[in-house]
GROMACS .gro file of C-alpha atoms in nm:
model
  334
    1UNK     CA    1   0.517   0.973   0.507
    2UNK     CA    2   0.663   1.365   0.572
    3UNK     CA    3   0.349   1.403   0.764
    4UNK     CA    4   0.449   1.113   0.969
    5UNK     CA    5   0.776   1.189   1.026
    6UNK     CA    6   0.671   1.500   1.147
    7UNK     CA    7   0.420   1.414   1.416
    8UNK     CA    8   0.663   1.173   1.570
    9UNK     CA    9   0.919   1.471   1.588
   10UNK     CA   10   0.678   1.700   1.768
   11UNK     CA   11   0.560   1.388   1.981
   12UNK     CA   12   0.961   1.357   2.093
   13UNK     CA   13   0.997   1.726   2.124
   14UNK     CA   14   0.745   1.742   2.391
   15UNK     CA   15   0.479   1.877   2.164
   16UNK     CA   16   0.168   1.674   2.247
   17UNK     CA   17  -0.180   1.715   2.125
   18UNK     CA   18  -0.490   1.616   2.363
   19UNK     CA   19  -0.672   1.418   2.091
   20UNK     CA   20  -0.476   1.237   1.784
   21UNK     CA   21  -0.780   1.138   1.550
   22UNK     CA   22  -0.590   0.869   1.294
   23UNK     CA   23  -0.816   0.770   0.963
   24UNK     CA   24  -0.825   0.636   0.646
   25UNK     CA   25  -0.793   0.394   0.366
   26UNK     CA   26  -0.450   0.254   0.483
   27UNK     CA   27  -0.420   0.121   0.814
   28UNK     CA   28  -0.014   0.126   0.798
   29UNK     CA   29   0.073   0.432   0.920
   30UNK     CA   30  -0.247   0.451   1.189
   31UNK     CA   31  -0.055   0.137   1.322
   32UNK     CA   32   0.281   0.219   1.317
   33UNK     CA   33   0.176   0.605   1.501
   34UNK     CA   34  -0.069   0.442   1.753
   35UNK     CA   35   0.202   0.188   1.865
   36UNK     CA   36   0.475   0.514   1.816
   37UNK     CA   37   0.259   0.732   2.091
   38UNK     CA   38   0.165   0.369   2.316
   39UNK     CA   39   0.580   0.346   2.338
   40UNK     CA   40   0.683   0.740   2.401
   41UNK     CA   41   0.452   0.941   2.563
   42UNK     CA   42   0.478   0.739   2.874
   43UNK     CA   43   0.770   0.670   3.101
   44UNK     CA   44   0.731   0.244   3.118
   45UNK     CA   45   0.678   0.288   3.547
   46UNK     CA   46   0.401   0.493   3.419
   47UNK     CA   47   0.210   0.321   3.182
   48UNK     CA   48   0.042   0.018   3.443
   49UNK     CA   49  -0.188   0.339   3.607
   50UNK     CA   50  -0.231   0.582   3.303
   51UNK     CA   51  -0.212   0.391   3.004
   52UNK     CA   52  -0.532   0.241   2.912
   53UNK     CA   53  -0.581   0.065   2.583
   54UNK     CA   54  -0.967  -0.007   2.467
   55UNK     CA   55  -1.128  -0.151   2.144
   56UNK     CA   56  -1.443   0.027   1.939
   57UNK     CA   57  -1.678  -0.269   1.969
   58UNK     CA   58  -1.665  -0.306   2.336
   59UNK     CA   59  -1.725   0.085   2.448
   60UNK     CA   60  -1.930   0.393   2.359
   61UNK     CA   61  -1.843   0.753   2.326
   62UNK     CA   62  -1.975   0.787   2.672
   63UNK     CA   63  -1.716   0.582   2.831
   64UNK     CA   64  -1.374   0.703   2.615
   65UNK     CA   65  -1.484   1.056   2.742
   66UNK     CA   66  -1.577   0.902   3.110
   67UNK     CA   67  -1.186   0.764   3.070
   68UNK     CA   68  -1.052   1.088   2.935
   69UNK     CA   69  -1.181   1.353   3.156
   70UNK     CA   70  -0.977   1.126   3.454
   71UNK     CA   71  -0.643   1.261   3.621
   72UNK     CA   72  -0.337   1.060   3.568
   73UNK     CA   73  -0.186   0.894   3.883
   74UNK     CA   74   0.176   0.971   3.986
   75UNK     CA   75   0.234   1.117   3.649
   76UNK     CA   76   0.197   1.449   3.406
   77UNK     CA   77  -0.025   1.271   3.176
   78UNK     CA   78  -0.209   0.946   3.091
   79UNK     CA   79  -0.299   0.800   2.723
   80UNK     CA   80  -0.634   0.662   2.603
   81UNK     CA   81  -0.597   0.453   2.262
   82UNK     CA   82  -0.930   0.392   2.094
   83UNK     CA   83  -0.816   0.065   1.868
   84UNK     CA   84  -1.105  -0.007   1.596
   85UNK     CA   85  -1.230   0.295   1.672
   86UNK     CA   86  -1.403   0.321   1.337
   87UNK     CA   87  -1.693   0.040   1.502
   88UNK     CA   88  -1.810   0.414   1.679
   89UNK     CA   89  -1.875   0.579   1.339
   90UNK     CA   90  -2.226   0.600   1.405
   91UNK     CA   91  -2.175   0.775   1.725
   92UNK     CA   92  -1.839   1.005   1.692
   93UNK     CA   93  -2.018   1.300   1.653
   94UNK     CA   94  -2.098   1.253   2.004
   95UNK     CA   95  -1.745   1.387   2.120
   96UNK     CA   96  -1.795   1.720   2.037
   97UNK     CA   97  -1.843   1.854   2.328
   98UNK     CA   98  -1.541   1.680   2.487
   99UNK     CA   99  -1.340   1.823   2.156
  100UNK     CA  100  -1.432   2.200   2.254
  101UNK     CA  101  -1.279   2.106   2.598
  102UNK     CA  102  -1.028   1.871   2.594
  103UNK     CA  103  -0.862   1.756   2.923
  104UNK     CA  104  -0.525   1.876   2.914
  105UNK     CA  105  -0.349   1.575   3.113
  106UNK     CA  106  -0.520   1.338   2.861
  107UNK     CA  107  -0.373   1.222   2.561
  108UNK     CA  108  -0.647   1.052   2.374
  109UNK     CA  109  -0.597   0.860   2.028
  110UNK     CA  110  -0.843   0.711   1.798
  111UNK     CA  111  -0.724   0.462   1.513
  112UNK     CA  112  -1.021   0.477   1.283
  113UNK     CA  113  -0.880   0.247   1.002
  114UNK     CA  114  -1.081   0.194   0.648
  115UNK     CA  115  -1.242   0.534   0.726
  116UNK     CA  116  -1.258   0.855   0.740
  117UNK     CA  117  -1.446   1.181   0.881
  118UNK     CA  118  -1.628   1.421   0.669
  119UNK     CA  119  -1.389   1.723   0.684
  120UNK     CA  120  -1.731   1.904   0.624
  121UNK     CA  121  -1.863   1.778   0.970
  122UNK     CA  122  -1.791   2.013   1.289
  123UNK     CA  123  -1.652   1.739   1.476
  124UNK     CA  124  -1.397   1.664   1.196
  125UNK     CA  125  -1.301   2.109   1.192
  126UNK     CA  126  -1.285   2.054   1.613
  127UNK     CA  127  -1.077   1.740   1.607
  128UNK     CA  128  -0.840   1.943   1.372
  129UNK     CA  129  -0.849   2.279   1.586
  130UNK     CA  130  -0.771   2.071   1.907
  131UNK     CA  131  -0.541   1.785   1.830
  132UNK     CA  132  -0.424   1.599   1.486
  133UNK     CA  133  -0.632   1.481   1.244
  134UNK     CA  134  -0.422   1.265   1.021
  135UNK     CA  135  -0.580   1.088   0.701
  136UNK     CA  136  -0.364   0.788   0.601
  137UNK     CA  137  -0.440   0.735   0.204
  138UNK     CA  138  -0.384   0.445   0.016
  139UNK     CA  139  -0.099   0.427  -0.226
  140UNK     CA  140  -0.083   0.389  -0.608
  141UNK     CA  141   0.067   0.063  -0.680
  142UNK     CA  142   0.288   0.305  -0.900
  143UNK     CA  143   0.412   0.495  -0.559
  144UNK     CA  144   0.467   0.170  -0.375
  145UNK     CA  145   0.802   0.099  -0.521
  146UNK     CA  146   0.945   0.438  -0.412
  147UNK     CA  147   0.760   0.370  -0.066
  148UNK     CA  148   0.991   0.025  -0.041
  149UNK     CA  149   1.249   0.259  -0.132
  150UNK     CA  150   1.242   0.490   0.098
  151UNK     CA  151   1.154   0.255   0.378
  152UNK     CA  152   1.473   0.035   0.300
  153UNK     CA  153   1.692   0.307   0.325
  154UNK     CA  154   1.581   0.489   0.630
  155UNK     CA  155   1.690   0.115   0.765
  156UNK     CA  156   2.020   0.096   0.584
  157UNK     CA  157   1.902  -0.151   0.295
  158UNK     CA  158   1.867  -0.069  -0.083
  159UNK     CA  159   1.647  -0.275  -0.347
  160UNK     CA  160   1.681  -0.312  -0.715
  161UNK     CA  161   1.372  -0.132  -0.895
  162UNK     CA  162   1.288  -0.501  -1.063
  163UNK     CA  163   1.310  -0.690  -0.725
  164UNK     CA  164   1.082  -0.389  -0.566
  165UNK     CA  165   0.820  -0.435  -0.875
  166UNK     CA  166   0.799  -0.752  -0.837
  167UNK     CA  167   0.727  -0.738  -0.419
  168UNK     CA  168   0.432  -0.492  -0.563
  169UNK     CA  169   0.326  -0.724  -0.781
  170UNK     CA  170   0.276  -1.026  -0.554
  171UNK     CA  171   0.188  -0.854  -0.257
  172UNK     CA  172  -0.024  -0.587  -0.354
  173UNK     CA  173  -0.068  -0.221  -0.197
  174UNK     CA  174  -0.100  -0.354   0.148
  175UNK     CA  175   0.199  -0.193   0.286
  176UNK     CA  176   0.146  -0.394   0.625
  177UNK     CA  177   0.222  -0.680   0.443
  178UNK     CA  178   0.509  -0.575   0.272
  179UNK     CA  179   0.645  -0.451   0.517
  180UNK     CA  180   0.641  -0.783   0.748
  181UNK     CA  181   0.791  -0.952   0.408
  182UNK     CA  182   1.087  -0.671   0.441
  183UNK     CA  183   1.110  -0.790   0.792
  184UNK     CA  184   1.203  -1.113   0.711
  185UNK     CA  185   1.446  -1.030   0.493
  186UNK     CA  186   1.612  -0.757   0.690
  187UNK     CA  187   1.673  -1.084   0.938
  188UNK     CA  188   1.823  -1.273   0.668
  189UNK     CA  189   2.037  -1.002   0.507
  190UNK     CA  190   2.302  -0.801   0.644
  191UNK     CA  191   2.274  -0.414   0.679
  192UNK     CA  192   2.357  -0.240   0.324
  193UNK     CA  193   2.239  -0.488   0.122
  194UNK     CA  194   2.099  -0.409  -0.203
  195UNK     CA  195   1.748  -0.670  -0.250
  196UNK     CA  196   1.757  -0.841  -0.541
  197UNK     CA  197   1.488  -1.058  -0.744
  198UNK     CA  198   1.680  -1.345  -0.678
  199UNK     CA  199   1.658  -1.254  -0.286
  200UNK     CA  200   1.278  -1.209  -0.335
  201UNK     CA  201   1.254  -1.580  -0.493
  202UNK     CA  202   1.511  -1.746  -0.260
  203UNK     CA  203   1.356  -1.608   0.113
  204UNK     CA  204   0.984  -1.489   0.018
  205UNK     CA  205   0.935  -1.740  -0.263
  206UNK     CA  206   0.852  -1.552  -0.581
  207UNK     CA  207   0.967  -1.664  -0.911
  208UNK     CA  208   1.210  -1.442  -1.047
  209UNK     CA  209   1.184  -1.580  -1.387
  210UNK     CA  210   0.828  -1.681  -1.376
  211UNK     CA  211   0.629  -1.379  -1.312
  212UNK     CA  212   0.351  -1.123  -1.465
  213UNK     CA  213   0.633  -0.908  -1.469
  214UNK     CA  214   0.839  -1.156  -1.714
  215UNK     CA  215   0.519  -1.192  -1.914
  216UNK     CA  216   0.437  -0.803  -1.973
  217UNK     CA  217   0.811  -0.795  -2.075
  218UNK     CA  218   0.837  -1.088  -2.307
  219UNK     CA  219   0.567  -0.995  -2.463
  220UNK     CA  220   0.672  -0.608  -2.506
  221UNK     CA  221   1.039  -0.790  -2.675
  222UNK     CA  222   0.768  -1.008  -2.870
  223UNK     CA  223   0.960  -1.293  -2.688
  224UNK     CA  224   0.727  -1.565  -2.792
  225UNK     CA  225   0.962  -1.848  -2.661
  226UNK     CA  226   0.964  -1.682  -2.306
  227UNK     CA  227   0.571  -1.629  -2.298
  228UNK     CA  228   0.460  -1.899  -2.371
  229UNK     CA  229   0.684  -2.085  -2.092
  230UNK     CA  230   0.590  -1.856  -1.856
  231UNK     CA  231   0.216  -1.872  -1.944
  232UNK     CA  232   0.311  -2.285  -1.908
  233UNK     CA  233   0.405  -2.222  -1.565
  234UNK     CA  234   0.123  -2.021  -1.459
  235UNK     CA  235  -0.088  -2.311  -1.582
  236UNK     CA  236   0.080  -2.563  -1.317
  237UNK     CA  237   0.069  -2.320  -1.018
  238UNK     CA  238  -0.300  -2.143  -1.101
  239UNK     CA  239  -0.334  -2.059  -0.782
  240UNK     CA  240  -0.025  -1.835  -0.691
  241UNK     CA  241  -0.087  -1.682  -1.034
  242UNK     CA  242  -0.473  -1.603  -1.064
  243UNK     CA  243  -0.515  -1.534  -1.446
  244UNK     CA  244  -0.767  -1.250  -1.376
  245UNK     CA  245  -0.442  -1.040  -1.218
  246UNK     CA  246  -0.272  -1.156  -1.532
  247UNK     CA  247  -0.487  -1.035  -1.775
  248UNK     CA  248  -0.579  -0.738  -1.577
  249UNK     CA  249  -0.172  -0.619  -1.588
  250UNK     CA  250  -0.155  -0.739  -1.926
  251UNK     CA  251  -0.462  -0.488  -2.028
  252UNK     CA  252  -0.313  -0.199  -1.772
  253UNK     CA  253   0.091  -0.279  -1.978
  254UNK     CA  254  -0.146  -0.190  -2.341
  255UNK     CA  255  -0.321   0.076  -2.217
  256UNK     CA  256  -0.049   0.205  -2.097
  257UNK     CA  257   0.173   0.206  -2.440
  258UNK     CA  258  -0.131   0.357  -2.589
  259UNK     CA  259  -0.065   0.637  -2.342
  260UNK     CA  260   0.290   0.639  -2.457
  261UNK     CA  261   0.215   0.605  -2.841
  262UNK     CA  262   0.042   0.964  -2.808
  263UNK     CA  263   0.297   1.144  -2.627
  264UNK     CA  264   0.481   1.371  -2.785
  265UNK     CA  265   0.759   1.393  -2.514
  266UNK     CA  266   0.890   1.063  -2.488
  267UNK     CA  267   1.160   1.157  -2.253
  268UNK     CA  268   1.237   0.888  -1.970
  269UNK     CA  269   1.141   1.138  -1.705
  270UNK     CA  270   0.767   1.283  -1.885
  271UNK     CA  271   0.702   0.893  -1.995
  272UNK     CA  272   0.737   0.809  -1.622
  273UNK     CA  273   0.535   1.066  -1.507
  274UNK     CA  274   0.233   1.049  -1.737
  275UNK     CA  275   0.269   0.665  -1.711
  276UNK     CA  276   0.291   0.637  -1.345
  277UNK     CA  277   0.583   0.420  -1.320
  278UNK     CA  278   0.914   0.417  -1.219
  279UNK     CA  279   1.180   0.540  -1.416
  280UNK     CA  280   1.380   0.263  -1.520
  281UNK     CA  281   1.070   0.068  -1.661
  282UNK     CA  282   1.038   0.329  -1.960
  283UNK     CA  283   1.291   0.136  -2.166
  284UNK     CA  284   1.025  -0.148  -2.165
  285UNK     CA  285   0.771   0.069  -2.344
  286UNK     CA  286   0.982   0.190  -2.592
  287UNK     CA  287   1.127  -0.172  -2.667
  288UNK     CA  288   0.709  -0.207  -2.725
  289UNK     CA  289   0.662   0.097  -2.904
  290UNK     CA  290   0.867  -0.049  -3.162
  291UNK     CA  291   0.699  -0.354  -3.193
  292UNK     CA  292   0.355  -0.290  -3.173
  293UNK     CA  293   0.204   0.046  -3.406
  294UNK     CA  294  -0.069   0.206  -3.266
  295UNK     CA  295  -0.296   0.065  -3.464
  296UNK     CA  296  -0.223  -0.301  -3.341
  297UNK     CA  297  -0.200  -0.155  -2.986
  298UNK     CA  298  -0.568  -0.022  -2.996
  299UNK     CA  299  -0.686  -0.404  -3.088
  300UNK     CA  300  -0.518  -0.563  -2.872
  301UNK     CA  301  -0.666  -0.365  -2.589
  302UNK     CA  302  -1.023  -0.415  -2.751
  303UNK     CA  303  -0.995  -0.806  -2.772
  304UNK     CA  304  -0.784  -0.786  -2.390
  305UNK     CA  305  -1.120  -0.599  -2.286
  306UNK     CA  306  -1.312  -0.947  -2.397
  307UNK     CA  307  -1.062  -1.186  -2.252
  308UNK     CA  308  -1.082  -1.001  -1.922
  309UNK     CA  309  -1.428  -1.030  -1.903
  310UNK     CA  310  -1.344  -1.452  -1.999
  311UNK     CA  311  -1.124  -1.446  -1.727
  312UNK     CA  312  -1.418  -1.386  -1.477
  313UNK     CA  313  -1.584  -1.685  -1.626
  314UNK     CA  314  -1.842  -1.499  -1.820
  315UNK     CA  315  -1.928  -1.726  -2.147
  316UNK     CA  316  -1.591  -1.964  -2.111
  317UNK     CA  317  -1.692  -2.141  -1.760
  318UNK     CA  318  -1.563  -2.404  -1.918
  319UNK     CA  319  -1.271  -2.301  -2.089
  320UNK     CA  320  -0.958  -2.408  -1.886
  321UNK     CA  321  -0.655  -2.150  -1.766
  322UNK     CA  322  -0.429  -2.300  -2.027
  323UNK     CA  323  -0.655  -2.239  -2.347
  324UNK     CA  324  -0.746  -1.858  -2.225
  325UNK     CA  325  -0.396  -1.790  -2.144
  326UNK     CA  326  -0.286  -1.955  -2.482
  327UNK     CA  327  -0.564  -1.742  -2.617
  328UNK     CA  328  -0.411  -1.407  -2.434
  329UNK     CA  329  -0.125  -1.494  -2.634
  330UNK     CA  330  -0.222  -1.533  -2.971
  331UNK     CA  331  -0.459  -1.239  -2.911
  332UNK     CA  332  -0.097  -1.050  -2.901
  333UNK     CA  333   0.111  -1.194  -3.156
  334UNK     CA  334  -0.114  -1.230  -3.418
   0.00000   0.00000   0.00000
């Protein structure tokens, strides 16, 4: 995100690269610094002559360079964005040659999302010399909270660390999608509101009460009330709660207290860190720590390993969601 921040400063100070290669995993940021440059560079009386926008699939290497190497009309400089550019992966070496002699009135941006250049390759060390090579990497789901968090408050909005755990939970790593949930909300709420999980259920949906996140914590208090309500409501609405993500976080929440069971600093802040969570969900491993000795934490995770493999529908295709959930249950209390 620093890096981010960054380029757009230079891009506003006047500081502009001929070529701005944009790669990788997660195709957030490419987005959000491809539309950034389509919006800036450019007066808007300038962007009908010397703004041209083309898409991967429909052009070769040949023809972005053909397009580059033009002057701009009636204005210092034109842009060339290259959206899917990753469909000319076979072919991007090809642009060398332009690299080593970049026209100077051209500003020329790729978007190559799910990809990314060998750093190796000559191209890649040209691309780098010349212009920007940015590599957008996918997040941790552990670093997606603080991610909400920081992208919240840049806005003027704050989020509780439970209501931000359980956005990660539903919505994944995808931090396009996140962020169009966040959208919504900032629509809904005013400007230095703190999110809340009850906001999260009321205007996205999610049950507060009713989650994975419930579950791993009912079943750290040994809450068996609580679990096995929840597990009765995941049983009713399989399809917003896939048991195969269920058991999968239920495994990761053991394996996890097995991690903590061995350290030998169990101070919030070094539990966090070797953990890879957030702060303020510590105090849930040490209400497990006291109810589950290592030794019961080390079978658990050796029958979870079977379940999980159940939950695929190897050898219980016919076993139903209820009895393998009931079964992920007694697996853990007994």
């Amino acid at each position: 995100m620093d890096e981010v921040i960054q380029i757009t400063k230079d891009i506003k100070a006047g500081n502009l690269k001929p070529i701005y290669f944009l790669m990788g995993e997660e195709p957030y940021y490419i987005d959000k610094l491809t539309e950034f440059i389509e919006e800036n560079v450019l007066q808007e009386h300038e962007r009908d002559f010397n703004q041209t926008i083309l898409y991967g699939r429909d052009v070769t290497i040949e023809d972005i360079i053909g397009s580059a190497k033009r002057f701009p009309m009636m204005a210092d400089r034109q842009v060339i964005i290259v959206r899917e550019a990753q469909e000319l992966s076979r072919t991007i070496d090809k642009l060398e040659a332009y690299a080593e002699n970049p026209q100077p009135t051209t500003v020329l941006v790729f978007a190559y999302k799910y990809k990314t250049l060998d750093k190796r390759k000559k191209i890649t060390k040209l691309l780098d010399k010349v212009g920007v090579v940015y590599e957008s990497k996918k997040l941790y789901e552990n670093q997606v909270g603080d991610w909400i968090k920081r992208v919240l408050a840049a806005q003027g909005y704050g989020i509780e660390p439970k209501a931000a755990a359980i956005l990660v939970e539903f919505l994944g790593t995808d931090l396009s999608k996140i962020n169009n949930e966040l959208e919504k909300l900032k629509i809904i709420l005013p400007k230095l509101h703190i999110l809340t999980p009850s906001d999260i259920e009321e205007n996205i949906g999610f049950s507060k009460d009713f989650n994975n996140f419930e579950l791993r914590k009912a079943i750290g208090e040994k809450n068996q009330v609580k679990a096995y309500q929840i597990i009765e409501y995941f049983s009713q609405n399989p399809k917003d709660n896939p048991l195969v993500v269920t058991t999968g976080l239920v495994f990761g929440f053991f394996s996890q207290l097995l991690q903590y069971h061995g350290l030998k600093d169990k101070s919030q802040m070094n539990a966090a860190k070797v953990l890879k969570v957030n702060p303020f969900f510590v105090k849930d491993f040490e209400v497990a720590f006291r109810n589950y000795p290592m030794k019961k934490v080390s079978t658990i995770v050796s029958a979870l390993r079977t379940l999980d493999v159940k939950s695929k529908g190897v050898g219980a295709a016919s076993t139903s969601q209820h009895d393998l959930l009931k079964e992920l249950l007694i697996t853990i209390f007994n």
